[in-house]
Amino acid sequence: MPRQLRVRTSRSNYYASLPTIGDEEDSSGSDYAPEDLHSNDPENRSRPLPSITRIRPSHKPPQFVQAYTSKMSAPRAAKMNALPNPSVHHRHKAMPVFLRKEKVERLDAPPTLFNPPTIVSTNSMTSEQFLTDRISRAWGYNVGPGPVWDIMEDRSCFKEALEGEQNPINESFRRPRVHQDVEVKPGWTRLNECDAAKYFPTDTVLTDDGQPRPPAPVHCFLGPYGRQTRVEMAMFDSHATSEYMPGSTSFVFNVGSPAWGVDWCPTYPDDRPHRGYKHYLAVAPFSSRSHSPMIGAKVLRPVPGCIQIWGLESKRENTSQEDRSLAGEIKCEMVVCLESGPAFEIKWCPLPSHDQWNEVHMEEHPRKLGLLAGTFEDGSLSIYVVPDPEDVRSKDDDSTRPTSVHIPEPLLRIELEETCCWSLDWANSETIAVGCTNGYVAVYDIGHAIRTGQGSNILPTHYISIHQSAVRALSWIRIPPTNGSGVPSTSEDPTVLATGGYDGMECLIDIREPHGNIVNRTRDVINSTTYSPFAGGPIMIDHDNSVKAYAISPSTLGRGHVLLEPDGPVWSVSASEYHAQLAVGSADGSCVTTNTLKTTRRGGSVPFFFRKIFQLDYSRKTGEFRMLDHFLPQETQERSTKLKGKQAKKDESETSTSTGVWPSEVSVHRVTWNMGNGLGGAPLLASTTGSGLCRVDWLLGRWIRNKVPYVNVPNMRKEVDDVMDEDSGDEAV
């Protein structure tokens, strides 16, 4: 008699009894949720939603609801997110984390280069929830390449800010001068061009006697499309684009080789008029165009390297204020020759650290321009005291050539035996974070070491293992921590970091809890991240070359939405503390900007624009470059993942004209907004490329239909009694 098996009894399906996650997601404050299909039915309006979704048999399961049996496994999302956002119709509004109650400054007239800005006091954007909603909605009506000057404000927060002053709204109190007792380190010397040549970028081909030769000039076509002019640019040459395109306010210059580091030097508000509102820019080029750094490999010192200091100033001082901005020029004023090798990344101290410009200096003791930190090829994090270019220049020097200064040792050098320093970011004037090639993040308190000059054996306050490979992207979330009562401790250092590595992970770290919290995973390399106080969190890189903003407010922690999808892999992203515009540099040679506070309403009156500032092309046959600008705005098409797959072939011919393979010379390696020169300098954007050509753009936005929302800015910011009763959507314009 055959053996009979025991009859299997049916088991309860626990998954079918669970409420559906995602259908009950809170959509408060969002205009992106789909409308109810039966909203016209009066019975459906009053009928409550069921707590459990019933499953109906179907050949194709719903998008977020599936029927489960005892033989089926638990649901698995297609994307390995820690905190996914399953609804493509839901876009969270940006929620500020730090609320400033005091008054701030705003512009009362359009800013112009090299002229004093007209500033008045106003209510802070975060002083009331009413103002936060209104001004955030107004930012969404900006359709220009840069910020609208009407509603720019400083939303930074530093522990050094002076409290208890009579007039706390001034920039000088929010961003005071720091490190006033630090002087230029003795031992610096001037170098002639012959001695300084070994520190400059060189050509890939040596001379007949084996000596390095200067890099070959770059030939680039500038001007309007179809009527461009071929321009030859040697190292340290610069041109204003207005020479070839009337009315343009951009500047192109050649640093000699690819540059990974660029940053604007912060200046003190009271000292700016003494130099005609001049702007200083530091650029760190590689040793040659063929130089390729090895991740995690240290080079033995001394290794020649340099950092170039460029000055953007008015060309003619006797011109009127209207013509002064059109007569600007940028030139290399000083080259700092170092022994640490080429720099991977450089950043000035975020607060003004230069000496007063109205004082008379001694020739033996030059004034300092500021404190500049960088990660170098010798594996170190070094902080240099950069001398003032006007003090080191001799009267006999050629004004068209830069002055070379050799600084043998930095003020502070930090090295780790087991790894190399790869990325960095300042939290304030005394705290700095370093991303290492072994996946660790180190935090240092450098205040005492800088003041005393005794920091050879400085140890980190935190040393946290976050990634499985090198940490390339690192950014502080510059908000103060809160005490037990929820009150911000503005005199304390920030504690939250956003990181991204070569392992494709994007993490948020609270250094008080030494472990990483994964926000997103992708198969791409995370090259850059930035914190935007207007977007309410860090901005990182997601799959398919997309740029995504993540929220850090408790109610929407980890939620994100796509801001931009460039045509190539993203090299750099930059947000500003003065406005809501985001700048992105990618490998296809394009530099684009977009509005991080664009409206959340699908199908609204304001399109999702992004602006291409310039496009750099390269001809392999002739070895010539072409720089195009003045592009028409393009609209961002935000679609679901399934829709992208279905319409990939159809949209490729309509929206994308790039090849997918680009020369390394056209890559836009770094972009950065000017955040150290007040509201008058906030529209300045600097960018570097793999060809050695760099660019500075003066970008301003405009209102859609050239109409200010809510009648005018005083009414918008509640400086006067409201003249509008409605505060909704399109009625604001």
XYZ file of C-alpha atoms in Angstrom:
733
model
C 0.000 0.000 0.000
C 1.554 3.331 -0.994
C 2.432 5.833 1.683
C -0.029 8.663 2.098
C 1.156 12.154 2.914
C -0.343 14.211 5.649
C -2.948 16.658 4.447
C -1.520 20.225 4.594
C -3.833 22.651 6.306
C -4.178 26.195 5.078
C -2.327 28.928 6.950
C -3.312 32.497 7.596
C -1.934 35.079 5.220
C -0.416 37.711 7.442
C 0.739 39.932 4.580
C -2.781 40.316 3.215
C -3.975 41.577 6.594
C -1.356 44.316 6.821
C -2.265 47.905 5.862
C -0.693 49.052 2.650
C 2.377 51.171 3.224
C 2.610 54.081 0.850
C -1.135 54.505 0.165
C -1.536 55.993 3.616
C 1.503 58.249 3.260
C 1.035 61.688 4.675
C 0.738 64.139 1.787
C 0.208 67.267 3.808
C 1.739 70.354 2.267
C 2.110 68.751 -1.147
C 0.541 69.828 -4.422
C 1.940 66.800 -6.234
C -0.534 64.141 -5.063
C -2.966 62.832 -7.745
C -6.537 63.983 -7.577
C -9.335 61.635 -6.513
C -11.029 60.127 -9.541
C -14.446 60.145 -7.799
C -14.175 63.564 -6.238
C -17.439 64.629 -7.919
C -19.424 61.868 -6.222
C -20.981 63.261 -3.029
C -21.065 59.811 -1.487
C -17.363 59.278 -1.953
C -16.523 62.640 -0.375
C -17.886 61.640 3.006
C -16.929 57.982 2.872
C -13.854 57.233 5.030
C -10.900 55.429 3.504
C -10.592 51.754 4.459
C -7.707 50.895 6.714
C -6.955 47.665 4.831
C -6.709 47.508 1.070
C -8.570 44.622 -0.477
C -6.723 42.641 -3.098
C -8.536 41.821 -6.324
C -7.330 39.087 -8.685
C -5.646 40.526 -11.739
C -3.102 39.464 -14.327
C -1.100 42.603 -13.597
C -0.654 43.515 -9.938
C -1.050 47.136 -8.854
C 1.985 49.350 -8.618
C 2.408 49.348 -4.855
C 0.011 46.551 -3.746
C 0.594 42.870 -4.400
C -1.311 39.726 -3.407
C 0.748 37.379 -1.303
C 0.355 33.658 -0.591
C 2.233 31.398 1.751
C 4.653 30.555 -1.080
C 5.504 34.213 -1.909
C 8.246 36.197 -0.270
C 7.922 39.611 1.276
C 7.782 42.616 -1.078
C 11.066 44.056 -2.285
C 11.538 47.466 -3.779
C 13.285 47.728 -7.090
C 15.608 50.390 -5.729
C 17.757 49.733 -2.649
C 16.901 52.867 -0.722
C 16.957 53.141 3.015
C 14.078 55.607 2.912
C 12.257 55.291 -0.443
C 9.603 57.626 -1.761
C 7.335 55.373 -3.823
C 4.970 57.996 -5.203
C 6.123 59.879 -8.297
C 3.204 62.282 -7.853
C 4.424 63.417 -4.440
C 7.036 66.137 -4.045
C 7.814 67.324 -0.552
C 8.183 71.026 -0.052
C 11.481 72.259 1.351
C 11.234 72.707 5.103
C 13.820 74.875 6.888
C 15.603 73.300 9.823
C 17.172 76.351 11.489
C 14.717 79.196 12.114
C 16.254 82.653 12.327
C 13.953 85.067 14.126
C 16.121 88.191 13.839
C 15.938 90.601 10.947
C 18.239 90.165 7.977
C 19.389 92.194 4.986
C 18.076 92.331 1.445
C 18.878 94.319 -1.675
C 16.819 97.369 -2.517
C 18.236 97.756 -6.052
C 19.749 95.401 -8.632
C 23.391 94.604 -7.787
C 26.217 95.425 -10.176
C 29.817 94.312 -10.215
C 32.371 96.516 -8.411
C 29.693 98.840 -7.007
C 28.371 99.114 -3.439
C 25.040 97.311 -2.999
C 21.932 99.089 -1.734
C 20.883 97.173 1.382
C 17.858 97.520 3.656
C 16.666 95.466 6.624
C 13.796 93.016 6.293
C 12.088 90.143 8.044
C 13.798 86.798 7.919
C 12.319 84.139 5.670
C 12.080 81.761 8.633
C 10.823 84.221 11.244
C 7.216 83.070 10.697
C 5.667 80.078 8.992
C 3.559 82.487 6.964
C 6.697 84.108 5.521
C 8.381 80.756 4.942
C 5.500 79.532 2.804
C 5.122 82.802 0.935
C 8.797 83.426 0.116
C 9.411 79.779 -0.762
C 6.532 79.956 -3.203
C 7.892 83.220 -4.606
C 11.293 81.624 -5.255
C 9.489 79.141 -7.486
C 8.587 81.934 -9.928
C 12.244 82.531 -10.814
C 12.900 81.324 -14.369
C 16.320 82.930 -14.927
C 19.809 81.391 -14.870
C 20.732 83.024 -11.570
C 19.016 84.247 -8.425
C 16.440 87.025 -8.371
C 18.074 89.829 -6.436
C 14.823 90.979 -4.812
C 14.565 88.213 -2.206
C 18.138 87.075 -1.622
C 19.114 86.822 2.047
C 21.904 85.340 4.126
C 20.738 82.066 5.696
C 24.093 80.978 7.096
C 24.671 80.115 10.736
C 28.087 80.322 12.401
C 28.884 80.021 16.072
C 31.244 83.010 15.756
C 28.306 85.370 15.088
C 28.298 88.226 17.570
C 25.327 88.180 19.918
C 23.873 90.994 21.933
C 24.960 93.726 19.522
C 22.898 96.817 18.850
C 22.530 96.094 15.153
C 22.666 92.306 14.646
C 21.237 92.454 11.131
C 24.542 93.579 9.593
C 26.677 91.055 7.762
C 29.699 92.046 9.854
C 27.981 90.653 12.959
C 26.794 87.422 11.336
C 30.160 86.880 9.605
C 32.810 88.525 11.817
C 36.529 88.638 11.160
C 38.378 85.642 12.636
C 41.997 84.593 13.301
C 43.163 88.178 13.620
C 46.255 87.153 15.610
C 47.505 84.737 12.942
C 50.331 86.078 10.789
C 52.068 84.933 7.628
C 54.512 82.227 8.612
C 58.159 83.298 8.383
C 60.279 81.708 5.679
C 58.343 82.826 2.613
C 60.357 84.178 -0.323
C 59.721 85.767 -3.695
C 60.732 83.753 -6.745
C 61.683 84.914 -10.189
C 60.055 83.297 -13.214
C 62.970 80.944 -13.786
C 62.899 79.523 -10.254
C 59.103 79.428 -10.127
C 58.749 77.576 -13.451
C 59.090 74.133 -11.826
C 56.034 74.844 -9.636
C 53.869 75.955 -12.578
C 51.877 73.575 -14.782
C 54.058 72.155 -17.542
C 53.592 70.555 -20.920
C 53.530 66.796 -21.359
C 56.571 67.029 -23.682
C 60.007 68.011 -22.398
C 62.520 70.226 -24.156
C 65.566 68.865 -25.997
C 67.728 69.214 -22.892
C 65.186 67.416 -20.687
C 63.705 70.490 -19.033
C 59.951 71.041 -18.615
C 58.368 73.504 -20.977
C 55.320 75.727 -20.394
C 51.963 74.261 -21.406
C 50.907 74.823 -24.976
C 48.394 77.610 -25.597
C 44.741 76.704 -25.804
C 42.835 77.651 -28.937
C 39.175 78.272 -28.241
C 36.334 79.769 -30.272
C 34.385 82.435 -28.378
C 31.350 84.459 -29.348
C 27.855 83.876 -30.738
C 27.112 80.628 -32.494
C 27.980 80.862 -36.193
C 30.063 84.022 -35.709
C 32.745 82.847 -33.285
C 36.298 84.134 -33.091
C 39.329 81.868 -32.661
C 41.247 83.025 -29.579
C 44.674 81.814 -28.493
C 45.079 81.724 -24.704
C 48.406 80.981 -23.054
C 48.742 80.251 -19.357
C 47.644 83.255 -17.214
C 45.795 84.827 -20.153
C 42.202 86.000 -19.701
C 39.443 87.501 -21.826
C 36.093 89.056 -21.120
C 33.378 87.495 -23.262
C 32.004 90.982 -23.873
C 34.877 91.429 -26.338
C 33.226 88.881 -28.638
C 29.609 89.068 -27.493
C 28.384 92.558 -26.518
C 26.494 92.710 -23.258
C 27.971 89.499 -21.874
C 29.224 89.550 -18.265
C 31.479 86.479 -18.204
C 35.233 86.015 -18.042
C 37.360 83.153 -19.412
C 40.942 82.506 -18.282
C 43.567 79.780 -18.611
C 45.276 78.269 -15.553
C 47.460 75.918 -17.621
C 46.128 72.464 -16.682
C 43.031 70.751 -15.242
C 41.963 72.078 -11.856
C 40.024 70.203 -9.192
C 40.040 72.982 -6.619
C 38.511 76.469 -6.793
C 37.005 78.739 -4.147
C 36.145 82.404 -3.532
C 38.002 84.252 -0.784
C 35.670 85.754 1.878
C 36.137 89.459 2.598
C 34.998 91.691 5.451
C 32.202 94.146 4.535
C 33.969 97.252 5.870
C 37.125 96.536 3.834
C 35.501 96.016 0.433
C 35.269 99.712 -0.533
C 39.046 100.136 -0.017
C 39.722 97.889 -3.040
C 36.759 98.763 -5.226
C 34.737 95.665 -4.304
C 37.360 93.370 -5.709
C 36.876 89.574 -5.618
C 39.680 87.047 -5.087
C 39.519 83.513 -6.482
C 41.899 80.645 -5.630
C 42.473 77.943 -8.266
C 44.588 74.798 -7.762
C 45.737 73.295 -11.115
C 47.443 69.943 -11.651
C 51.090 69.682 -12.652
C 50.184 68.878 -16.283
C 47.218 67.995 -18.481
C 48.141 64.310 -18.381
C 48.446 64.151 -14.610
C 46.264 61.399 -13.131
C 46.297 61.067 -9.328
C 46.178 57.642 -7.717
C 43.589 57.248 -4.979
C 45.240 56.428 -1.666
C 48.830 56.722 -2.957
C 51.045 59.210 -1.143
C 53.956 60.958 -2.827
C 57.076 61.838 -0.907
C 57.746 65.490 -0.215
C 58.989 67.781 -1.578
C 56.682 67.696 -4.604
C 56.196 70.966 -6.510
C 52.686 72.335 -6.762
C 50.978 75.691 -6.891
C 47.796 77.599 -6.085
C 46.931 80.590 -8.254
C 45.234 83.692 -6.822
C 43.126 85.508 -9.414
C 41.609 88.948 -8.890
C 38.322 90.102 -10.448
C 38.242 93.894 -10.497
C 37.167 96.905 -12.485
C 39.447 97.742 -15.373
C 38.807 101.475 -15.395
C 38.421 103.203 -12.053
C 37.373 106.539 -13.521
C 34.294 105.204 -15.286
C 30.770 105.709 -14.017
C 29.009 103.136 -11.893
C 26.815 102.067 -14.814
C 29.810 101.280 -17.048
C 32.138 99.938 -14.352
C 30.589 96.456 -14.306
C 31.036 96.117 -18.087
C 34.711 97.122 -17.879
C 35.867 94.365 -15.547
C 38.842 92.060 -15.923
C 40.266 89.027 -14.193
C 43.993 88.419 -13.941
C 46.372 86.208 -11.997
C 47.977 88.342 -9.309
C 49.955 85.779 -7.339
C 51.093 82.156 -7.542
C 51.702 80.390 -4.219
C 54.426 77.780 -4.757
C 54.154 74.774 -2.420
C 56.015 71.558 -1.639
C 52.944 69.404 -0.948
C 52.118 68.532 -4.542
C 48.982 69.319 -6.540
C 45.787 69.918 -4.585
C 42.723 67.681 -4.857
C 40.436 70.210 -3.180
C 40.862 73.670 -1.630
C 38.551 75.750 0.528
C 39.051 79.092 2.256
C 38.051 79.568 5.851
C 34.320 80.390 5.442
C 34.612 83.574 7.530
C 36.829 86.567 6.652
C 40.320 85.952 7.989
C 42.294 88.651 6.174
C 43.919 91.669 7.816
C 42.478 95.148 7.522
C 43.021 96.700 4.127
C 43.082 100.298 5.347
C 46.244 99.797 7.423
C 49.799 100.502 6.346
C 51.835 97.321 6.149
C 55.509 96.645 6.694
C 57.344 95.184 3.728
C 58.950 92.441 5.828
C 55.606 91.397 7.338
C 52.912 91.303 4.672
C 49.284 91.177 5.581
C 47.442 87.905 5.085
C 44.670 87.365 2.556
C 43.160 84.459 4.478
C 43.526 80.866 5.619
C 43.333 78.318 2.813
C 42.925 74.590 3.516
C 43.473 71.829 0.994
C 44.027 68.129 0.523
C 47.235 67.472 -1.382
C 48.945 64.631 -3.200
C 51.288 63.980 -0.285
C 48.227 62.647 1.563
C 47.955 65.560 3.984
C 45.415 68.167 4.924
C 47.384 71.409 5.006
C 46.295 74.910 5.991
C 48.309 77.790 4.541
C 48.344 81.459 5.496
C 48.182 83.157 2.102
C 49.880 86.578 1.971
C 48.152 89.585 0.477
C 49.076 89.930 -3.231
C 49.357 93.703 -2.964
C 51.958 93.432 -0.197
C 54.273 90.915 -1.860
C 54.340 92.639 -5.237
C 57.378 94.787 -5.897
C 57.220 98.122 -7.671
C 59.516 96.793 -10.383
C 57.357 93.744 -11.147
C 55.479 93.477 -14.395
C 51.823 94.224 -13.679
C 50.702 91.816 -16.393
C 52.495 88.836 -14.840
C 51.754 87.215 -11.464
C 54.086 87.425 -8.500
C 55.464 84.072 -7.362
C 55.747 83.408 -3.637
C 57.286 80.266 -2.151
C 55.853 78.987 1.157
C 57.906 75.972 2.291
C 55.706 74.849 5.206
C 52.018 75.259 6.020
C 50.669 76.693 9.225
C 49.121 73.317 10.079
C 49.632 69.916 8.471
C 47.466 66.919 9.367
C 48.485 63.432 8.264
C 47.128 59.975 8.969
C 49.534 57.077 8.769
C 47.125 54.502 7.395
C 45.305 56.623 4.789
C 45.274 59.787 2.671
C 43.152 62.904 3.062
C 40.890 63.156 0.024
C 38.106 65.725 0.658
C 37.369 68.438 3.221
C 34.819 70.950 4.439
C 34.838 73.697 7.081
C 32.067 73.759 9.679
C 33.223 77.181 10.918
C 36.558 78.851 11.552
C 37.733 76.190 14.057
C 36.198 72.844 13.031
C 37.026 70.959 9.866
C 36.040 67.525 8.530
C 38.207 65.341 6.305
C 37.145 62.470 4.062
C 39.799 59.762 3.787
C 40.584 57.193 1.114
C 39.966 54.278 3.504
C 36.296 55.227 3.993
C 36.756 57.025 7.304
C 35.733 60.575 8.187
C 37.904 62.541 10.627
C 36.815 65.696 12.455
C 39.413 68.093 13.860
C 39.213 71.041 16.242
C 41.973 73.195 14.794
C 41.243 76.414 16.672
C 43.888 76.000 19.385
C 46.464 74.623 16.952
C 46.073 77.588 14.597
C 46.318 80.163 17.360
C 49.406 78.597 18.971
C 51.054 77.174 15.852
C 51.683 73.875 17.663
C 49.689 71.301 15.762
C 52.226 68.726 14.561
C 50.668 65.879 16.555
C 47.046 66.973 16.536
C 44.539 64.130 16.905
C 40.988 64.063 15.571
C 38.063 64.513 17.915
C 36.102 61.966 15.865
C 37.301 59.181 13.565
C 34.320 57.309 12.111
C 34.149 54.438 9.637
C 31.406 55.259 7.114
C 32.188 53.926 3.637
C 33.896 50.905 2.159
C 36.023 53.008 -0.193
C 37.288 56.558 -0.562
C 35.111 59.441 0.655
C 35.020 61.933 -2.213
C 31.928 63.990 -1.296
C 31.740 65.719 2.082
C 29.611 68.593 3.335
C 28.615 69.943 6.743
C 24.946 70.560 7.469
C 25.588 73.994 8.958
C 22.818 74.114 11.519
C 23.359 74.345 15.281
C 22.459 71.403 17.527
C 19.507 71.695 19.893
C 19.396 71.174 23.637
C 16.950 68.990 25.536
C 14.236 71.640 25.255
C 14.573 71.912 21.478
C 16.262 75.331 21.558
C 19.152 75.737 19.067
C 22.577 76.111 20.669
C 23.982 78.698 18.280
C 27.320 78.803 20.124
C 28.040 75.121 19.414
C 29.546 73.406 16.385
C 27.278 71.622 13.901
C 27.137 67.870 14.308
C 25.668 66.504 11.056
C 27.646 65.575 7.934
C 26.563 64.444 4.475
C 29.012 62.107 2.738
C 29.308 60.197 -0.509
C 31.919 57.699 -1.574
C 33.217 55.581 -4.399
C 31.096 52.701 -3.079
C 27.941 54.484 -4.268
C 26.547 55.073 -0.784
C 25.209 58.421 0.411
C 25.076 58.827 4.164
C 24.046 61.256 6.874
C 26.226 61.213 9.970
C 25.673 62.693 13.406
C 29.142 62.715 14.952
C 27.557 62.255 18.386
C 26.551 58.749 17.200
C 29.627 57.344 15.407
C 27.997 55.434 12.584
C 26.588 56.260 9.173
C 22.927 56.314 8.182
C 22.464 55.311 4.565
C 20.152 57.648 2.687
C 20.615 56.234 -0.796
C 22.587 53.656 -2.732
C 23.546 53.890 -6.361
C 25.967 52.228 -8.753
C 27.597 55.520 -9.652
C 30.537 57.263 -8.024
C 29.495 60.112 -5.737
C 31.826 62.939 -6.705
C 30.229 65.870 -4.913
C 27.631 66.960 -2.401
C 26.520 70.318 -1.042
C 24.176 71.637 1.616
C 21.429 74.072 0.667
C 19.571 75.866 3.478
C 16.882 76.778 0.943
C 16.323 73.175 -0.194
C 16.315 72.042 3.434
C 19.041 69.403 3.186
C 21.976 68.009 1.235
C 22.004 67.716 -2.552
C 23.673 64.588 -3.912
C 24.017 62.483 -7.045
C 21.660 59.619 -7.845
C 21.577 57.005 -10.604
C 21.295 57.939 -14.287
C 23.365 61.112 -13.707
C 20.519 62.725 -11.789
C 20.909 65.318 -9.032
C 18.644 64.792 -6.049
C 17.799 66.840 -2.957
C 17.171 65.065 0.342
C 15.271 66.482 3.300
C 16.688 66.463 6.824
C 13.671 67.815 8.674
C 12.271 65.211 11.114
C 8.895 64.912 9.363
C 10.403 64.160 5.924
C 13.825 62.789 6.872
C 15.496 61.078 3.940
C 12.787 61.898 1.420
C 14.044 63.322 -1.819
C 13.157 64.422 -5.316
C 15.100 64.861 -8.520
C 16.152 68.401 -9.354
C 18.086 67.901 -12.565
C 19.245 65.226 -15.005
C 22.336 66.374 -16.939
C 23.431 64.606 -20.108
C 26.674 63.340 -18.545
C 28.088 62.118 -15.232
C 28.090 64.820 -12.588
C 31.449 66.121 -11.397
C 30.398 68.894 -9.042
C 27.332 70.502 -7.455
C 27.214 73.813 -5.591
C 24.465 75.556 -3.620
C 24.555 78.986 -2.025
C 23.661 80.325 1.397
C 22.203 83.448 -0.252
C 19.800 82.033 -2.839
C 18.045 78.903 -4.073
C 19.921 78.364 -7.358
C 21.926 75.163 -7.835
C 24.950 74.898 -10.135
C 26.024 71.576 -11.660
C 29.143 70.707 -13.655
C 29.201 67.471 -15.658
C 31.509 65.418 -17.849
C 29.765 66.381 -21.098
C 31.255 69.884 -20.857
C 28.121 71.677 -19.665
C 27.571 73.928 -16.673
C 23.878 74.202 -15.805
C 21.802 75.874 -13.096
C 18.308 75.192 -11.817
C 15.931 76.420 -9.147
C 15.752 74.159 -6.083
C 12.479 75.771 -4.959
C 10.579 75.346 -8.191
C 6.890 74.890 -7.655
C 5.666 71.507 -6.454
C 2.472 71.634 -8.513
C 2.468 69.443 -11.591
C 0.935 71.264 -14.533
C 1.264 74.711 -12.944
C 1.955 77.964 -14.731
C 5.718 77.873 -14.010
C 7.700 75.301 -16.034
C 10.531 73.251 -14.530
C 13.356 75.097 -16.261
C 17.079 74.470 -16.114
C 19.600 76.760 -17.782
C 22.779 75.769 -19.565
C 25.314 78.478 -18.776
C 27.940 77.262 -21.240
C 28.951 74.202 -23.223
C 32.580 73.318 -23.931
C 33.326 71.202 -27.014
C 36.609 69.749 -28.246
C 37.749 68.670 -31.703
C 40.149 65.733 -31.628
C 41.213 66.399 -35.214
C 42.264 70.029 -34.812
C 42.843 70.135 -31.036
C 40.649 73.243 -30.754
C 37.916 74.067 -28.278
C 34.571 75.781 -28.703
C 32.688 77.475 -25.879
C 28.995 78.121 -26.492
C 26.640 80.061 -24.266
C 23.326 81.944 -24.347
C 21.304 78.744 -24.628
C 17.539 78.702 -24.530
C 16.064 77.307 -21.303
C 15.199 73.628 -21.226
C 12.378 72.024 -19.297
C 12.984 69.196 -16.863
C 10.852 66.148 -17.565
C 10.296 64.297 -14.310
C 8.906 60.836 -14.927
C 8.563 57.554 -13.104
C 11.031 54.722 -13.608
C 8.642 52.656 -15.738
C 7.813 55.605 -17.924
C 11.497 56.256 -18.504
C 11.985 52.708 -19.697
C 9.043 52.783 -22.090
C 9.836 56.133 -23.652
C 13.630 55.964 -23.670
C 13.930 55.597 -27.438
C 11.249 58.183 -28.128
C 12.651 60.840 -25.807
C 16.280 60.294 -26.768
C 15.840 61.892 -30.186
C 13.760 64.752 -28.784
C 15.513 65.785 -25.576
C 19.123 64.633 -25.848
C 21.670 65.388 -28.533
C 24.862 64.301 -26.720
C 26.872 61.262 -27.781
C 27.540 59.644 -24.417
C 31.318 59.700 -24.985
C 33.167 62.917 -24.194
C 36.832 63.911 -24.138
C 38.269 64.374 -20.668
C 39.329 67.899 -21.635
C 35.749 69.231 -21.659
C 34.706 67.986 -18.204
C 33.543 70.718 -15.824
C 35.431 69.591 -12.737
C 34.297 72.146 -10.193
C 31.613 74.805 -9.785
C 31.203 77.136 -6.809
C 29.019 80.109 -5.943
C 30.496 83.187 -4.281
C 29.404 82.988 -0.623
C 31.999 85.204 1.036
C 31.365 88.662 -0.414
C 27.836 89.510 0.697
C 24.672 89.995 -1.288
C 26.503 92.028 -3.914
C 28.755 89.120 -4.876
C 26.274 86.246 -4.515
C 25.421 86.054 -8.285
C 29.053 85.167 -9.170
C 29.693 81.575 -10.273
C 33.176 80.135 -10.902
C 33.891 76.903 -12.787
C 36.952 74.926 -13.898
C 37.383 72.424 -16.747
C 39.743 69.655 -17.778
C 41.293 71.807 -20.485
C 42.649 74.408 -18.056
C 40.075 76.948 -19.189
C 38.130 78.430 -16.292
C 35.189 80.744 -16.288
C 33.461 83.287 -14.039
C 29.825 84.172 -14.753
C 27.654 86.958 -13.383
C 24.166 85.423 -13.283
C 20.889 87.080 -12.350
C 17.390 85.641 -12.507
C 14.069 87.120 -13.508
C 10.446 86.683 -12.537
C 8.122 84.822 -14.835
C 6.274 87.346 -17.007
C 8.533 89.959 -15.304
C 5.997 90.338 -12.509
C 6.978 90.288 -8.825
C 4.771 87.930 -6.789
C 2.516 89.404 -4.119
C 2.574 92.898 -5.676
C 6.060 93.807 -4.397
C 8.814 92.601 -2.096
C 7.865 94.745 0.973
C 4.400 93.263 0.838
C 5.798 89.774 0.281
C 8.074 90.016 3.327
C 5.391 91.613 5.499
C 7.313 94.877 5.831
C 4.044 96.708 5.202
C 0.396 95.811 5.660
C -0.750 93.157 3.207
C -2.768 94.342 0.234
C -3.688 90.810 -0.808
C -6.131 88.533 0.899
C -5.346 85.421 -1.097
C -2.047 83.596 -0.710
C -2.456 80.690 -3.054
C -0.504 79.351 -5.998
C -0.857 81.153 -9.275
C -2.752 84.094 -7.788
C 0.526 85.318 -6.324
C 1.696 86.425 -9.766
